[in-house]
Short mmCIF file of C-alpha atoms in Angstrom, two decimals:
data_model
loop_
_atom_site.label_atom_id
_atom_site.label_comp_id
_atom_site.label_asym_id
_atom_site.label_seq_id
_atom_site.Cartn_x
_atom_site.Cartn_y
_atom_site.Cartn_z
CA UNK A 159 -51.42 -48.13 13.13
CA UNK A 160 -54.12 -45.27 12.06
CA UNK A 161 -52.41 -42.59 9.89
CA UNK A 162 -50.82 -39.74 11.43
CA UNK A 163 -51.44 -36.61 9.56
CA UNK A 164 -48.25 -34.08 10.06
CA UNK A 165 -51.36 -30.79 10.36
CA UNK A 166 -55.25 -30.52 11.64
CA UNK A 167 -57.97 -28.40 11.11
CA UNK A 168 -60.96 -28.33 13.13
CA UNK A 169 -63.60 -25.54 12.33
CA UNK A 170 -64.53 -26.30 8.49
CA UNK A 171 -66.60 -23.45 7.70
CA UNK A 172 -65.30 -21.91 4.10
CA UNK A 173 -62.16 -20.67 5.41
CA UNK A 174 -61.25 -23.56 7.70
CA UNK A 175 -62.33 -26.15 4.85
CA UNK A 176 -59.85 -23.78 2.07
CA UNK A 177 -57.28 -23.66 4.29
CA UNK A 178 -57.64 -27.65 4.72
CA UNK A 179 -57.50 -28.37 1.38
CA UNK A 180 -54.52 -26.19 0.49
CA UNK A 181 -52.30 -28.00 2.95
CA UNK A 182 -53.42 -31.47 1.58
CA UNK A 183 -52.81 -29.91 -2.29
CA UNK A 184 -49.12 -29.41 -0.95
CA UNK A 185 -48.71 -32.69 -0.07
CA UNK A 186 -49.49 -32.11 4.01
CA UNK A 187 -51.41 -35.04 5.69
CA UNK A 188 -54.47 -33.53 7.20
CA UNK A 189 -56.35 -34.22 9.97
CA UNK A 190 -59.89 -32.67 9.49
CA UNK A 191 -62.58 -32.15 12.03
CA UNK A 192 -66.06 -30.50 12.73
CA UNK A 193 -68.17 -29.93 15.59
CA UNK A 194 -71.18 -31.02 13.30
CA UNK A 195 -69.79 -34.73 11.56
CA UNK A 196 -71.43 -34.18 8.04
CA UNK A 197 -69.59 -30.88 7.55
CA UNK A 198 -66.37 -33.60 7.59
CA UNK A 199 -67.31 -35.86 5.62
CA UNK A 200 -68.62 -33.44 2.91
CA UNK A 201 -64.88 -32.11 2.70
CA UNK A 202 -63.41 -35.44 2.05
CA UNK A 203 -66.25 -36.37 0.00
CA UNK A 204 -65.88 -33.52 -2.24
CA UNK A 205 -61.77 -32.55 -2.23
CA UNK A 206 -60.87 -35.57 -1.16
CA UNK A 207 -59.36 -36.35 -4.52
CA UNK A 208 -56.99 -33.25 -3.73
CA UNK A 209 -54.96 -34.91 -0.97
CA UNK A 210 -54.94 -37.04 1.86
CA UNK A 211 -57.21 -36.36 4.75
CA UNK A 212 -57.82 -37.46 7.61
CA UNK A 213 -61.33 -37.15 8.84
CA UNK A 214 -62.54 -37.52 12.56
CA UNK A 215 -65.77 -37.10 14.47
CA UNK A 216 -64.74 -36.71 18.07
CA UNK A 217 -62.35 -34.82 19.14
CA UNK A 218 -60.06 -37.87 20.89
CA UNK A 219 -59.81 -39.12 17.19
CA UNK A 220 -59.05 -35.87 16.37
CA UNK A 221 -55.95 -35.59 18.32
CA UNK A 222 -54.91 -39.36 18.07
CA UNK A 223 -54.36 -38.69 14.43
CA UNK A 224 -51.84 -35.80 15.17
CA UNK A 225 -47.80 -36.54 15.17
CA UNK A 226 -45.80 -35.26 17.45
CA UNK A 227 -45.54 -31.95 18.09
CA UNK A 228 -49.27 -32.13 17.58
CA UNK A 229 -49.87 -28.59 14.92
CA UNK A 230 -54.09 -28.06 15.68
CA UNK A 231 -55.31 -25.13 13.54
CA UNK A 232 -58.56 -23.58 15.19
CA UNK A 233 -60.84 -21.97 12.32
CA UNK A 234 -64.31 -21.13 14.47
CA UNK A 235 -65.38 -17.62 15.24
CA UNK A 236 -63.75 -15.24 17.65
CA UNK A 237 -64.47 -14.75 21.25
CA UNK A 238 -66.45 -17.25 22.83
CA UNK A 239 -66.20 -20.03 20.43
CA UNK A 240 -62.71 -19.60 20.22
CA UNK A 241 -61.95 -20.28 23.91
CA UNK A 242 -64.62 -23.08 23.93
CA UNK A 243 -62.45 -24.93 21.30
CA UNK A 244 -59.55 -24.67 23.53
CA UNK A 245 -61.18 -25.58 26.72
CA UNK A 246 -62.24 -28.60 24.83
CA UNK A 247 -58.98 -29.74 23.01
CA UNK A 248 -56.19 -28.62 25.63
CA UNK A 249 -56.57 -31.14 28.12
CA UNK A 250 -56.07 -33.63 25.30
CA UNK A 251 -52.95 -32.24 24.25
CA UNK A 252 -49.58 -33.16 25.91
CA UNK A 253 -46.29 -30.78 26.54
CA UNK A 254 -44.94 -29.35 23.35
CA UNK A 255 -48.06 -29.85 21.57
CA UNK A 256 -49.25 -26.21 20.01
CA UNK A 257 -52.99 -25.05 19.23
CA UNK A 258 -52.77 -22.36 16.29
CA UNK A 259 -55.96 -19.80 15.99
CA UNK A 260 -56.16 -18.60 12.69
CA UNK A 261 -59.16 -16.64 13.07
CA UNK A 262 -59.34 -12.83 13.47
CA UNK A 263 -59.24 -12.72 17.32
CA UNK A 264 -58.22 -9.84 19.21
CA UNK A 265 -54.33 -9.48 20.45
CA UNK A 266 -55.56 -9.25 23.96
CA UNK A 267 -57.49 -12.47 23.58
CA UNK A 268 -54.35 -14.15 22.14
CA UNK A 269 -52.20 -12.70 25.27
CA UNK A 270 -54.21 -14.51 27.83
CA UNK A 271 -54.48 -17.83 25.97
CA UNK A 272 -50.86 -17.83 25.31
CA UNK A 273 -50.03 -17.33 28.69
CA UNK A 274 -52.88 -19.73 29.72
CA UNK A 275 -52.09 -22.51 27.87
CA UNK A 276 -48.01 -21.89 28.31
CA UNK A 277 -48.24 -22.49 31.73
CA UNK A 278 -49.77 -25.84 30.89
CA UNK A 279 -46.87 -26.33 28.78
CA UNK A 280 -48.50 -26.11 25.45
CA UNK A 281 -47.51 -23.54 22.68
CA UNK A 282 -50.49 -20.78 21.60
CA UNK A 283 -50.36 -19.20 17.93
CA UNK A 284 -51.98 -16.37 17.25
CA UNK A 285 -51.71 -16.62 13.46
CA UNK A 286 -53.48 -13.81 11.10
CA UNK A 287 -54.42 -15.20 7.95
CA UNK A 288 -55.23 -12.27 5.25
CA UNK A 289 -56.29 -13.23 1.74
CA UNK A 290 -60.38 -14.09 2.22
CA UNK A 291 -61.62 -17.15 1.05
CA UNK A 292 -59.45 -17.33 -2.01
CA UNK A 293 -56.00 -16.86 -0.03
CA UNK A 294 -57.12 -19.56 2.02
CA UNK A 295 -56.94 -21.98 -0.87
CA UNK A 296 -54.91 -20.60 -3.07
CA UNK A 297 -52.26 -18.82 -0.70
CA UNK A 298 -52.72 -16.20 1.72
CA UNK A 299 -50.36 -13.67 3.76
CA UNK A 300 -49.74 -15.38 7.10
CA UNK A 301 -48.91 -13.80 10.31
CA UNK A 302 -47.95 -16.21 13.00
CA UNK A 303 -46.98 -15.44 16.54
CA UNK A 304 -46.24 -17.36 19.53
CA UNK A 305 -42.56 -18.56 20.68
CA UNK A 306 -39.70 -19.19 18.60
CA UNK A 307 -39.74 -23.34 19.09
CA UNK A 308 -43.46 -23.14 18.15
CA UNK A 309 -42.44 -21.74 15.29
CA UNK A 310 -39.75 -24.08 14.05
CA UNK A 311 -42.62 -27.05 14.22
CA UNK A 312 -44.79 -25.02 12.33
CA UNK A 313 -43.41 -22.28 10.43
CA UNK A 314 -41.95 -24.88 7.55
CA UNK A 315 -45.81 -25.95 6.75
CA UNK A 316 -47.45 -22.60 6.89
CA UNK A 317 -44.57 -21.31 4.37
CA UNK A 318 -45.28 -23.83 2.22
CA UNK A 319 -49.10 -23.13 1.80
CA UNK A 320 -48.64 -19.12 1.84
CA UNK A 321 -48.65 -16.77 -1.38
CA UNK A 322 -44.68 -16.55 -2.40
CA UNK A 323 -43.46 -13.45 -4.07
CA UNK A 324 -39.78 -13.50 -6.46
CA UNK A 325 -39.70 -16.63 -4.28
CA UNK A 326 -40.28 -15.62 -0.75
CA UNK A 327 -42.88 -17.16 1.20
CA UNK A 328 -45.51 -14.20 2.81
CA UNK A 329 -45.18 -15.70 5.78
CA UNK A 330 -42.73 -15.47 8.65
CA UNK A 331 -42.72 -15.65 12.37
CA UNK A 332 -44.02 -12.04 13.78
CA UNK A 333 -42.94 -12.17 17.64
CA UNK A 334 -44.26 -13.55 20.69
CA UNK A 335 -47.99 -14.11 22.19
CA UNK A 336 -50.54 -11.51 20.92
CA UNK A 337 -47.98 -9.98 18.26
CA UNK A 338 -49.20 -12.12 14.88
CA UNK A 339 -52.80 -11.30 15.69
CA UNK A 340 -51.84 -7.53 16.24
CA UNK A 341 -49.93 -7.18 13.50
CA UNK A 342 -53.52 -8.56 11.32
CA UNK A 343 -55.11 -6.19 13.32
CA UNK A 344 -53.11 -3.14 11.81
CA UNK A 345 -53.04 -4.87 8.35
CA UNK A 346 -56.92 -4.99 8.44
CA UNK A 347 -57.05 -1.02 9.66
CA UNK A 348 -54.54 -0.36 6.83
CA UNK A 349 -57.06 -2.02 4.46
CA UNK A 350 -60.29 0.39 6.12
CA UNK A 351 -58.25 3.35 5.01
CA UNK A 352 -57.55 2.36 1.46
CA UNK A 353 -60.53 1.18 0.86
CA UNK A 354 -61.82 4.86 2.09
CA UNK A 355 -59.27 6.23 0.07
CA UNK A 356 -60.50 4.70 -3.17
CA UNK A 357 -64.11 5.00 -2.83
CA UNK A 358 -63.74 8.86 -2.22
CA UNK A 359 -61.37 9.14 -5.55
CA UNK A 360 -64.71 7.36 -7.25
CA UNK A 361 -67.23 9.54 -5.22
CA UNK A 362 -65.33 13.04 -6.61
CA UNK A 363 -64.49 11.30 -10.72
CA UNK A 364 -67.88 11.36 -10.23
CA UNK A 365 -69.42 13.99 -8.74
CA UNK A 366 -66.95 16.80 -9.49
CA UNK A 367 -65.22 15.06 -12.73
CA UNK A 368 -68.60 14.40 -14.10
CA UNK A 369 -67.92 10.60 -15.02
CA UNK A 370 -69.70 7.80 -15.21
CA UNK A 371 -68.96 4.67 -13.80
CA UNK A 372 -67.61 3.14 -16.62
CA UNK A 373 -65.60 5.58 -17.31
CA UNK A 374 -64.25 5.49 -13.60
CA UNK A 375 -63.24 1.95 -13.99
CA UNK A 376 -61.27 1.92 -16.88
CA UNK A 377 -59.56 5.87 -14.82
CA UNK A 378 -58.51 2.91 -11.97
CA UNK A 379 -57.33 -0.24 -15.02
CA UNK A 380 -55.03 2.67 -15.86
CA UNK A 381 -53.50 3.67 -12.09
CA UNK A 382 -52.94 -0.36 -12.18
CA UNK A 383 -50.76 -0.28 -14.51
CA UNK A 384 -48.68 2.17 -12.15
CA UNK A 385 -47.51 3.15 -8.87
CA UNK A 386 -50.96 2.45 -7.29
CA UNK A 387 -50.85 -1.30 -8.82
CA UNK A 388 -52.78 -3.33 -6.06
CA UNK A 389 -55.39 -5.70 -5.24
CA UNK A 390 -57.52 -3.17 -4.14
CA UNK A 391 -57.15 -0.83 -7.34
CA UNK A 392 -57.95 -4.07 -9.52
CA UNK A 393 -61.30 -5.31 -8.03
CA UNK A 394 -62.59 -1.38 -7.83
CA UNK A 395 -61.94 -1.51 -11.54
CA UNK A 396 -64.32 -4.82 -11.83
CA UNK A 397 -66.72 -3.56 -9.31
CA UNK A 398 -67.31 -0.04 -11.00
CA UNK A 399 -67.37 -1.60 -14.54
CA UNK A 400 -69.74 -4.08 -13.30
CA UNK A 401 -73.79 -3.93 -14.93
CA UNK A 402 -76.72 -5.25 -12.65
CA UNK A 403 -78.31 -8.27 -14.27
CA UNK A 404 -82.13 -7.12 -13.56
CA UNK A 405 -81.92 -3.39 -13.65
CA UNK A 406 -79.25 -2.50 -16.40
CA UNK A 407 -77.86 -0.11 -14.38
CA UNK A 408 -74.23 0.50 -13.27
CA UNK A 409 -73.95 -2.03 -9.83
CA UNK A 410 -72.75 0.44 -7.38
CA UNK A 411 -75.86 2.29 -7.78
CA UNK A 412 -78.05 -0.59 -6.83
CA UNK A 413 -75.64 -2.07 -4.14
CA UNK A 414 -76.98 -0.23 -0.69
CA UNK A 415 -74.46 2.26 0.23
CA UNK A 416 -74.41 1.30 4.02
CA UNK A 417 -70.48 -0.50 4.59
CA UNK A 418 -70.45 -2.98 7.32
CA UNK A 419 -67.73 -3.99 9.33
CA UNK A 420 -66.52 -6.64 11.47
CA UNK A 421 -64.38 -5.44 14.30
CA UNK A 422 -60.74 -5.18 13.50
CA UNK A 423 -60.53 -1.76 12.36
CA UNK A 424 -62.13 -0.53 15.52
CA UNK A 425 -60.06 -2.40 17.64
CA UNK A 426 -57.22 -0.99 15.62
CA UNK A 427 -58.68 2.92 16.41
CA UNK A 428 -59.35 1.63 19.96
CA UNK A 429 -55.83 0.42 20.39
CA UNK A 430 -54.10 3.25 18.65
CA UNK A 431 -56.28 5.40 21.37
CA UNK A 432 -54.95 2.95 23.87
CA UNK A 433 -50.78 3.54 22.60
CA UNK A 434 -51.74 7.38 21.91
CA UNK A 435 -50.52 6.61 18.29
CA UNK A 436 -52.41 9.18 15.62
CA UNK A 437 -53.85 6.90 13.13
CA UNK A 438 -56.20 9.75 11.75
CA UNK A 439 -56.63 8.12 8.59
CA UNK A 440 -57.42 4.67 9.67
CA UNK A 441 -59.90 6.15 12.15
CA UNK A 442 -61.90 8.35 9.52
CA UNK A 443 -62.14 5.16 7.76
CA UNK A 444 -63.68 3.30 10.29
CA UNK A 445 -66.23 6.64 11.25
CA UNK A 446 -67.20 7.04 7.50
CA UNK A 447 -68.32 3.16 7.62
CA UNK A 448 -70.13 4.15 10.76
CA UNK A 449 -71.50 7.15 9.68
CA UNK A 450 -72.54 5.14 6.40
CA UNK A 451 -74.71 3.35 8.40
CA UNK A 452 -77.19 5.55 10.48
CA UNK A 453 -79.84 6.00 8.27
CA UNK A 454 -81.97 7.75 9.80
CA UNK A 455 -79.84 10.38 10.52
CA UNK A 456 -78.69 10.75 6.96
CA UNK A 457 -82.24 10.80 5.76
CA UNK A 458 -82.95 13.54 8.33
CA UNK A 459 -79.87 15.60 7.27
CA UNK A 460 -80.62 14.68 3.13
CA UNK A 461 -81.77 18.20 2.50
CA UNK A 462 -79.42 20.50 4.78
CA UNK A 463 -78.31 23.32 2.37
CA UNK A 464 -74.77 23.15 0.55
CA UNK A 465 -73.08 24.35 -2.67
CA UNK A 466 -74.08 23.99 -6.24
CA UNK A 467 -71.84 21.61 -8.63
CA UNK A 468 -70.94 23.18 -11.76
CA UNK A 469 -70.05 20.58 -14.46
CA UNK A 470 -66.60 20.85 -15.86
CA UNK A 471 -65.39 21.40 -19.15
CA UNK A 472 -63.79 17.58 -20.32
CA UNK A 473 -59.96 19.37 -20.28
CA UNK A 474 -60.46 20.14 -16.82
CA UNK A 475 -62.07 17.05 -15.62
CA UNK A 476 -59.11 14.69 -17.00
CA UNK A 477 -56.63 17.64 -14.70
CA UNK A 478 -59.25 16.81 -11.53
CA UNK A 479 -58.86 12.88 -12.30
CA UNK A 480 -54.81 13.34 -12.53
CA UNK A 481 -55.26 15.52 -9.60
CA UNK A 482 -57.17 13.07 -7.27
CA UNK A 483 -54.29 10.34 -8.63
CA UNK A 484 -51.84 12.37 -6.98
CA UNK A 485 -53.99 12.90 -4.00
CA UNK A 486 -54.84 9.06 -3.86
CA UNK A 487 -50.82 8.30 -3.70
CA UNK A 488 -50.25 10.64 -1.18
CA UNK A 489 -53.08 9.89 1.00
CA UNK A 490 -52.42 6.17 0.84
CA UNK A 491 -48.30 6.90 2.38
CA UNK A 492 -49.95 8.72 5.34
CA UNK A 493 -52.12 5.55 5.80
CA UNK A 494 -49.55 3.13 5.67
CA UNK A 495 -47.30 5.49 7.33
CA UNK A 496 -49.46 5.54 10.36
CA UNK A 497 -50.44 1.83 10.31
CA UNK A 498 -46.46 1.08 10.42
CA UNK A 499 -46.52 3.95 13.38
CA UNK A 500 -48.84 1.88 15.25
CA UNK A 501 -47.14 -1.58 14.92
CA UNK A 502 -43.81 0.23 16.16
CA UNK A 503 -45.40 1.89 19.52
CA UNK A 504 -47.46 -1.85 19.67
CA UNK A 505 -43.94 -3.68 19.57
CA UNK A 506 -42.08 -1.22 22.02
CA UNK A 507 -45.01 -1.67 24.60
CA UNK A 508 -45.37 -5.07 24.25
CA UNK A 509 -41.85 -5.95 23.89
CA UNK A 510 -41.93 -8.20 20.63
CA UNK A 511 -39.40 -6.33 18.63
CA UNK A 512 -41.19 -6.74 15.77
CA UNK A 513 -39.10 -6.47 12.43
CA UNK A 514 -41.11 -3.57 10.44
CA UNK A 515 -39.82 -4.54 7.17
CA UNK A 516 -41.06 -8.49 7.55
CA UNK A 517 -44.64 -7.04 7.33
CA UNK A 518 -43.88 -5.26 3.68
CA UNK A 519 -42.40 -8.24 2.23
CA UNK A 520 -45.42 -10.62 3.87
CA UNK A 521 -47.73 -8.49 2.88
CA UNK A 522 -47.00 -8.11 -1.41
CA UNK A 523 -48.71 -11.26 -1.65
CA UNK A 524 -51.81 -13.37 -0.57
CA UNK A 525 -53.04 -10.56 1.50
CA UNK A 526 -55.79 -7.75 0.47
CA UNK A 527 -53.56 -4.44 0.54
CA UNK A 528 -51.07 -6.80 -1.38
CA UNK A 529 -49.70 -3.98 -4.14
CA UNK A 530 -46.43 -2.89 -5.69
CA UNK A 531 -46.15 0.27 -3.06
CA UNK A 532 -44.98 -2.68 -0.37
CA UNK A 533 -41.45 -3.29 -2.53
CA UNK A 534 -40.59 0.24 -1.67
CA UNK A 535 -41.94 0.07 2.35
CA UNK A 536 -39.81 -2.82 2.04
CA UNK A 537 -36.80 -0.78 1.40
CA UNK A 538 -37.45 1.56 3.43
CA UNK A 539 -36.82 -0.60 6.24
CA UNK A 540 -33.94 -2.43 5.00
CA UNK A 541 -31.53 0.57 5.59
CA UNK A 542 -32.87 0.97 9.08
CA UNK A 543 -36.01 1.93 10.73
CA UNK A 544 -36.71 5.40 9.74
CA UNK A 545 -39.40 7.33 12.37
CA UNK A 546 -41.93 7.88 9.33
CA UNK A 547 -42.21 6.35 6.04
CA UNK A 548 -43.17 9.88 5.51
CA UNK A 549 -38.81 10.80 5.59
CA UNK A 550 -38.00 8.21 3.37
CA UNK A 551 -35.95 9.59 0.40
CA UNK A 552 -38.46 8.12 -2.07
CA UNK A 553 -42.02 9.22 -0.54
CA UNK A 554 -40.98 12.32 0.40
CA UNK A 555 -40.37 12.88 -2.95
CA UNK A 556 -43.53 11.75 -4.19
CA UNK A 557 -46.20 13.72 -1.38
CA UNK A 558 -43.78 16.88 -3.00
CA UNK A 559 -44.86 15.80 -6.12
CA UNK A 560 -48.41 15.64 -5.27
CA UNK A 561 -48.61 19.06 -3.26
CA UNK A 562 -50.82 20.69 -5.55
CA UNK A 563 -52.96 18.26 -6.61
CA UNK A 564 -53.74 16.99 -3.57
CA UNK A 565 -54.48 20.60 -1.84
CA UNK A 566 -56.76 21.05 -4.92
CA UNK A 567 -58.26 17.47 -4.70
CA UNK A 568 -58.99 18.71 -0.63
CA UNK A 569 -60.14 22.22 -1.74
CA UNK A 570 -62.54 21.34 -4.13
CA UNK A 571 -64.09 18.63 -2.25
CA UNK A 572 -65.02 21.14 0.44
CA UNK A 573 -65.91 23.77 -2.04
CA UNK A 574 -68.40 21.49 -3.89
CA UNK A 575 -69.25 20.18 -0.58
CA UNK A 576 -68.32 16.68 -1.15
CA UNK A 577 -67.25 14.27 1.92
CA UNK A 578 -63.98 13.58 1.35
CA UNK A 579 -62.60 12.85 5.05
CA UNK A 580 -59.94 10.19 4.00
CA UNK A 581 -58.22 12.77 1.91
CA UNK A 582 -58.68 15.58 4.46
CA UNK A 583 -57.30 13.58 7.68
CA UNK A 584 -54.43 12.67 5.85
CA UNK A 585 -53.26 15.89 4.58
CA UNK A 586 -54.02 17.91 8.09
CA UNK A 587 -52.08 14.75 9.62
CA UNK A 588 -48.97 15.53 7.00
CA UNK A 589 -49.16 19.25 7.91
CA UNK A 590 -49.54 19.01 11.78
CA UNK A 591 -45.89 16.97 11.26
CA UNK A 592 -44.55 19.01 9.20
CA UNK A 593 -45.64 22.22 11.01
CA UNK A 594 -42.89 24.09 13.30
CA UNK A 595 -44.75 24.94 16.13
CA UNK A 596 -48.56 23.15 16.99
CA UNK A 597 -51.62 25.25 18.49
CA UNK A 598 -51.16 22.51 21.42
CA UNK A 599 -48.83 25.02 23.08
CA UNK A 600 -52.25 27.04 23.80
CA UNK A 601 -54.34 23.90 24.63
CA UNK A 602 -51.65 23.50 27.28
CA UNK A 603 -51.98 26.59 28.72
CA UNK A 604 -55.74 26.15 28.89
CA UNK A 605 -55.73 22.73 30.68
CA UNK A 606 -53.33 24.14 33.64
CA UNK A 607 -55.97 27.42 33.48
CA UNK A 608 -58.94 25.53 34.05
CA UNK A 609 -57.10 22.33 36.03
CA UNK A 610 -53.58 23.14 37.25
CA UNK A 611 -52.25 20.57 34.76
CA UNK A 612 -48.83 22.05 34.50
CA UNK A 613 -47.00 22.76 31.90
CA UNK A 614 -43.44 22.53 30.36
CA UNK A 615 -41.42 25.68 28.59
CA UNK A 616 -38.97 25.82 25.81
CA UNK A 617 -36.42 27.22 27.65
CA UNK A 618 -35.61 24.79 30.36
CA UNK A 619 -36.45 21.99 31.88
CA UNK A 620 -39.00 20.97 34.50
CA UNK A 621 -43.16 21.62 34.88
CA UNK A 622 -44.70 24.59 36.00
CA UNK A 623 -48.10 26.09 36.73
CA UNK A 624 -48.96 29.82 36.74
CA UNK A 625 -51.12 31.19 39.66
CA UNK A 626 -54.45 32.06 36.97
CA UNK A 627 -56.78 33.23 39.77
CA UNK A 628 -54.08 34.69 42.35
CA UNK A 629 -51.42 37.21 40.71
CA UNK A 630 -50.12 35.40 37.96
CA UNK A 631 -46.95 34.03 39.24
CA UNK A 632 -44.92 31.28 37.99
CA UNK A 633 -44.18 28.52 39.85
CA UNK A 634 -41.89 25.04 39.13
CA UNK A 635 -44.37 22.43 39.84
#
């Protein structure tokens, strides 16, 4: 009897091919499988010596080498490809059998399938994988969905290949259909914000602080060694200390400065829109990107008139550095604040119940917003849910901390006229909160003006809607 490999990949582009191999280095039998042969047998030809694979060329071999519950991990390309792999492999499968889709594919997406394929009797995981390439191989953050059973059959293979913090797998079973591939969904938005968050700190060390880039990166070595210790914090370092080859000059000034981006943090915006969940920070992210790349615009706008940029004397550029620290820390709570925001209204509308404090401990490892700040979202969540990370004990303590810096960080940015949106949306989003009384009291009354909207009062119950073109009467509507 042909061997029967307990886990199978088909789709062995770099990620599919990492995530191959780090089953088989943990001792997994895989199955492996390509559309195009060669790509197959150039895994087992290569990292074969890592493990044992299983390699097949058609699809019936493919399954045939599977055990029973049959665990088939689908690593092609979202949307069309995606389905076209399950259209394909499904009717091989039999009842209990479970096709896992660890690409980046939109919750929706993973709804219908689910329900699709359940119906056929076969289990659908949506399972976010964060970590790149190198997670992949070497351990990433995994976010499964899908039902409970599924996960029993599964869950004990993917927690043995994920990234394990003080000896906790980052991995655990996020809720049912679309809620694993959410859940990546918010990570990835978290990640557009501090990414935003960072490169703006840079943008004003050096425009405003006067610092070179250099400099800069050894400013961000030393916030590593704090409370902004991270992934993210640690490759800016290497990036900004980083000399082109050819030119000599510092690489982020010969990289393009057009940001690209591949979906998930719009459909994050588009689905906070959707929940009517405020995720300022995550969406100013995801415009500055945009905005990053219409070139012609900026090229048209290059010479509009703005402020002059005096240099500062060195005492008061190392304040402006500790200054945008503070403002950095602060900014980055609002982020993750929101993101964890979203993922509550997502769970309440979907139903999945999700357990907010799973995703902080997942997420300290493997992933790419992996960073010390997690441990305290963590416990945050252990004594309860709290509305905001914003009222927890410990960050509130911190954003008091970081009340003037961070207003002067703001200030100066628009005084020296210096695009610092990240930093602005998530202080005017900690003020609107914090604010007694909104100006949406007046926007109310100007919607039932000009539309008869209604409106509600402060002093008792019910709608109303005052007669604007008549005599000005109030009336319960």
């Amino acid at each position: 009897m042909a061997r029967q490999a307990q886990i199978g990949v088909t789709g062995l582009a770099v990620m599919g091919r990492n995530l191959a191999r780090n089953f088989a280095r943990h001792g997994h039998t895989v199955a492996v499988h390509n559309r195009t042969a060669t790509r197959t047998w150039d895994l087992v030809a290569a990292y074969g010596h890592e493990g044992d694979f299983v390699p097949a060329e058609t699809a019936e071999e493919f399954v045939a080498s599977l055990e029973r519950p049959r665990r088939l991990v689908v690593m092609v390309k979202a949307g069309a490809p995606t389905d076209a792999v399950i259209d394909e492999f499904a009717p091989l499968l039999e009842p209990g059998d479970m096709i896992v889709d660890g690409g980046n594919a939109h919750y929706q997406d993973t709804r219908r399938r689910e329900a699709a394929l359940r119906e056929r009797g076969l289990h659908f995981v949506g399972c976010g994988i964060s970590g790149g390439e190198e997670g992949a191989l070497n351990g990433p953050s995994i976010m499964p969905g899908g039902s409970a059973e599924s996960y029993q059959a599964l869950g004990p293979l993917l927690e043995s290949i994920a990234a394990q913090v003080d000896g906790e797998p980052c991995c655990a079973h996020i809720g049912p259909d679309g809620a694993g591939h959410f859940v990546k969904m918010v990570h990835n938005g978290i990640e557009y914000a501090d990414m935003q968050l960072i490169a703006e700190s840079y943008d004003l060390l050096r425009k405003v602080a006067g610092y070179e880039p250099a400099h800069i990166a050894e400013i961000f070595r030393k916030w590593n060694t704090g409370r902004l210790d991270s992934y993210l914090i640690e490759i800016t370092a290497e990036v900004l200390a980083h000399t082109d080859a050819d030119t000599g000059r510092p690489f982020v000034d010969i990289v393009a400065d057009r940001a690209e981006q591949k979906g998930t943090g719009r459909w994050t915006v588009q689905t906070a829109l959707d929940l009517g969940v405020p995720v300022s920070g995550i969406s100013e992210a995801v415009f500055a990107r945009a905005l990053s790349g219409h070139a012609d615009l900026r090229e048209a706008a290059h010479s509009l008139p703005g402020p002059l940029r005096p240099e500062l004397h060195p005492d008061d550029a190392a304040r402006f550095a500790d200054s945008v620290e503070q403002a950095l820390y602060a900014s980055k709570i609002v982020a993750y604040a929101q993101g964890w925001h979203l993922m509550q209204a997502g769970s309440a509308e979907y139903g999945w119940d999700l357990d907010l404090g799973t995703m902080a401990t997942i997420w300290r490892g493997g992933c790419i917003i992996r960073a010390r700040f997690l441990n305290r979202i963590r416990e945050a969540y252990r004594g309860g849910a709290p509305v905001t990370l914003l009222a927890d004990e410990t960050f509130t303590e911190a954003l008091r901390d970081a009340q003037v810096g961070w207003r002067h960080v703001v200030s100066q940015a628009t005084a020296l006229g210096v695009p610092a949106p990240g930093f602005s949306a998530a202080l005017a989003y900690y003020d609107a909160l914090r604010a007694g009384r909104l100006p949406a009291a007046l926007v109310q009354g100007q919607r039932d003006y000009f539309g008869a909207h209604t409106y509600q009062r402060v002093d008792r119950e019910g709608s109303f809607h005052t007669l604007w073109g008549e005599d000005r009467t109030e009336h319960e509507a």
